[in-house]
Short mmCIF file of C-alpha atoms in Angstrom, two decimals:
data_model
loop_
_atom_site.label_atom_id
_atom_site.label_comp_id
_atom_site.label_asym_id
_atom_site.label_seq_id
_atom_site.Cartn_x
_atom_site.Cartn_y
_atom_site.Cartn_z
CA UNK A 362 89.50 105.93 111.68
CA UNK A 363 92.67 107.54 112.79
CA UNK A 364 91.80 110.98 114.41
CA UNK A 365 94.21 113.28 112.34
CA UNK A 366 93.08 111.69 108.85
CA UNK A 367 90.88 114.00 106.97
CA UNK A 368 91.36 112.53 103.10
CA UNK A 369 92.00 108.88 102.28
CA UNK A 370 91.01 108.39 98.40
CA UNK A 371 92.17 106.12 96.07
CA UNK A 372 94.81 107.64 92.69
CA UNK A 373 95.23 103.65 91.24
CA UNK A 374 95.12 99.89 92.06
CA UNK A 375 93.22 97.54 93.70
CA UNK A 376 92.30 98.92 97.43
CA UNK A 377 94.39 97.31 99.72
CA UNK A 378 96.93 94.99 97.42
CA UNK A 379 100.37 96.21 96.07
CA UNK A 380 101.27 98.81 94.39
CA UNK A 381 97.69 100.47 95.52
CA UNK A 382 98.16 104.44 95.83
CA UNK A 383 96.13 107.02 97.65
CA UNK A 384 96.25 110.33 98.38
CA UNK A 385 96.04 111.02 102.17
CA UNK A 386 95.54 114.46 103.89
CA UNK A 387 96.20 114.53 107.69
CA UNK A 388 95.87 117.27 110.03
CA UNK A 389 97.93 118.00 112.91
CA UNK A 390 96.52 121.06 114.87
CA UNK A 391 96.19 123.74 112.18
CA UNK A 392 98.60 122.28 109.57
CA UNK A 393 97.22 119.94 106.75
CA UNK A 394 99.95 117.32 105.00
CA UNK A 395 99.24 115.83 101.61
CA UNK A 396 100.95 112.54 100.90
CA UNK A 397 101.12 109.84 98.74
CA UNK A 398 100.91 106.34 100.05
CA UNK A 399 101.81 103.06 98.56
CA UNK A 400 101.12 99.52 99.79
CA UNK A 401 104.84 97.84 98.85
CA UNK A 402 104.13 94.87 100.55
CA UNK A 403 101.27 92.76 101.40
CA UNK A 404 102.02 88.83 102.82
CA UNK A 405 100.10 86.68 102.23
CA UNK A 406 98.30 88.32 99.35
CA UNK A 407 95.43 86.46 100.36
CA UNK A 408 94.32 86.56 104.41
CA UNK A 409 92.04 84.14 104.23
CA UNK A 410 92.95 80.65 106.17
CA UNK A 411 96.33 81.97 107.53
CA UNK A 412 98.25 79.03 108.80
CA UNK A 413 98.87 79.22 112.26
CA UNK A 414 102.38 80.67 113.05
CA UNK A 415 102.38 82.91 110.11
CA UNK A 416 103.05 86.14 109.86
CA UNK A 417 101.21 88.84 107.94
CA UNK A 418 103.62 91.84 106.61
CA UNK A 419 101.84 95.13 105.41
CA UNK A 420 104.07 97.81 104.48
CA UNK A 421 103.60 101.05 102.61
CA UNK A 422 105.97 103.88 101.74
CA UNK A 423 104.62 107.21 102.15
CA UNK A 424 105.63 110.44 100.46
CA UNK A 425 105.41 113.93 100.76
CA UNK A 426 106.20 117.61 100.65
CA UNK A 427 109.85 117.43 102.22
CA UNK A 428 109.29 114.09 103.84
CA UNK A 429 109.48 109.84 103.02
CA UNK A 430 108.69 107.16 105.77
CA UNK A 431 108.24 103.83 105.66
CA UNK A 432 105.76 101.51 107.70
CA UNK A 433 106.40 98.40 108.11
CA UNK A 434 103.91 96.23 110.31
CA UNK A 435 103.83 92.90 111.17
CA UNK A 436 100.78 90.60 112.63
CA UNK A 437 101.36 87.12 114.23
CA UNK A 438 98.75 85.32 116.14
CA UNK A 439 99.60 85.26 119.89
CA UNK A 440 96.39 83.49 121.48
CA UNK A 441 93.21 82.74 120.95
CA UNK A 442 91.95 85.83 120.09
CA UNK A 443 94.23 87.85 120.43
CA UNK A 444 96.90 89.24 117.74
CA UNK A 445 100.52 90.78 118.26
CA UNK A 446 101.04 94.17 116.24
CA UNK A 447 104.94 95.00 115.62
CA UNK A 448 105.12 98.62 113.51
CA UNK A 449 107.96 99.81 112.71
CA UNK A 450 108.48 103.52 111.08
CA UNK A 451 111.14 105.04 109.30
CA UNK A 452 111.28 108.87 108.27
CA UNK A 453 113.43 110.62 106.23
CA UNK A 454 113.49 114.19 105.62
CA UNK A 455 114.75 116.58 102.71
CA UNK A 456 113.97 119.83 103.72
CA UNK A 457 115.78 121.81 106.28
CA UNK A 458 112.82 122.71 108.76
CA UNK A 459 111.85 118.88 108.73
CA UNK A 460 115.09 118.18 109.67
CA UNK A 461 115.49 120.17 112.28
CA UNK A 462 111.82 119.30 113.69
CA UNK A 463 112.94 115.46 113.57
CA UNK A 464 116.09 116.29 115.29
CA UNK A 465 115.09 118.40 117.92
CA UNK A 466 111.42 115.91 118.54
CA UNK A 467 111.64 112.44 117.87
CA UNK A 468 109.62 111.81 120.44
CA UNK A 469 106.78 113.66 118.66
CA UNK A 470 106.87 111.42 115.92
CA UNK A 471 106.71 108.28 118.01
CA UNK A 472 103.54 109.71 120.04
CA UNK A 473 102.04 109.83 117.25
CA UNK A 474 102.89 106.74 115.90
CA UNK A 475 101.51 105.08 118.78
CA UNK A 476 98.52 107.59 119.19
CA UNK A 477 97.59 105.97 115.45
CA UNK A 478 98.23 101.88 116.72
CA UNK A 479 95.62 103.25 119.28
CA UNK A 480 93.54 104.30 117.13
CA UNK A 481 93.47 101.96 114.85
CA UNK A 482 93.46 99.33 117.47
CA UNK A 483 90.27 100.58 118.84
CA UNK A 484 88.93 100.57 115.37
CA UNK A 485 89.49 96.64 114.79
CA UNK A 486 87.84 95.81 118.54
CA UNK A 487 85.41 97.75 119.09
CA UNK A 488 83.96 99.41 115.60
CA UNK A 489 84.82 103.01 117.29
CA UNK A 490 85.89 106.07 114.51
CA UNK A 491 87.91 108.40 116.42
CA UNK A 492 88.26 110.98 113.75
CA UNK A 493 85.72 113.27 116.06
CA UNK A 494 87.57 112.68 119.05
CA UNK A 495 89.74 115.63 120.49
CA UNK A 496 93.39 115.40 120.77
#
């Protein structure tokens, strides 16, 4: 659903709860990245009948080749029918070129951050898989 997954499949746990792993491939021009992901947080475990006022947290920890980040959303109701979306990301890198790359283009990591919020967003409204869609 988000254009520069290629690979989402499950290694262990129930899809979706904590402690759930996958293996994710993305693609970012000609470069794949294979990561592990793990949910680490899911409130309420259960979605259904959310009291009004509450907040959902989903957060997941993902790791890979020279590279951790954390993503930590948050969902809150904000009218009727309508939902505010706080993500926050946090990247930490152990090899020198990654480094570098997050020094010299932060910016590049926080297009894409909100180039997958769009994604996903139009997803969750509107059914649409944007995988196909060009860059």
């Amino acid at each position: 659903m988000i254009r520069s997954l290629v690979v989402r499949e499950p290694l262990g746990g129930v899809h979706g709860q904590v402690g759930t792993k996958s293996r994710v491939v993305l693609q970012m021009g000609k470069q794949k990245f294979e990561c592990t992901e793990t949910i680490t947080r899911r409130e309420p475990a259960d979605l259904r009948g959310i009291p009004k006022g509450s907040v959902v947290h989903f957060d997941r920890e993902i790791v890979g080749e020279g590279m951790w980040s954390a993503v930590r959303d948050r969902l809150t109701e904000a009218g009727p029918e309508m939902t505010l979306w706080v993500s926050e990301s946090e990247y930490r890198f152990s090899k020198l070129l990654m480094r570098l790359v997050g020094l010299l283009m932060p910016g590049a990591f926080r297009k894409q951050s909100l180039q997958h919020m769009q994604d996903f967003k139009a997803f969750a409204e509107q059914g649409k898989d944007v995988r196909e869609a060009k860059d």
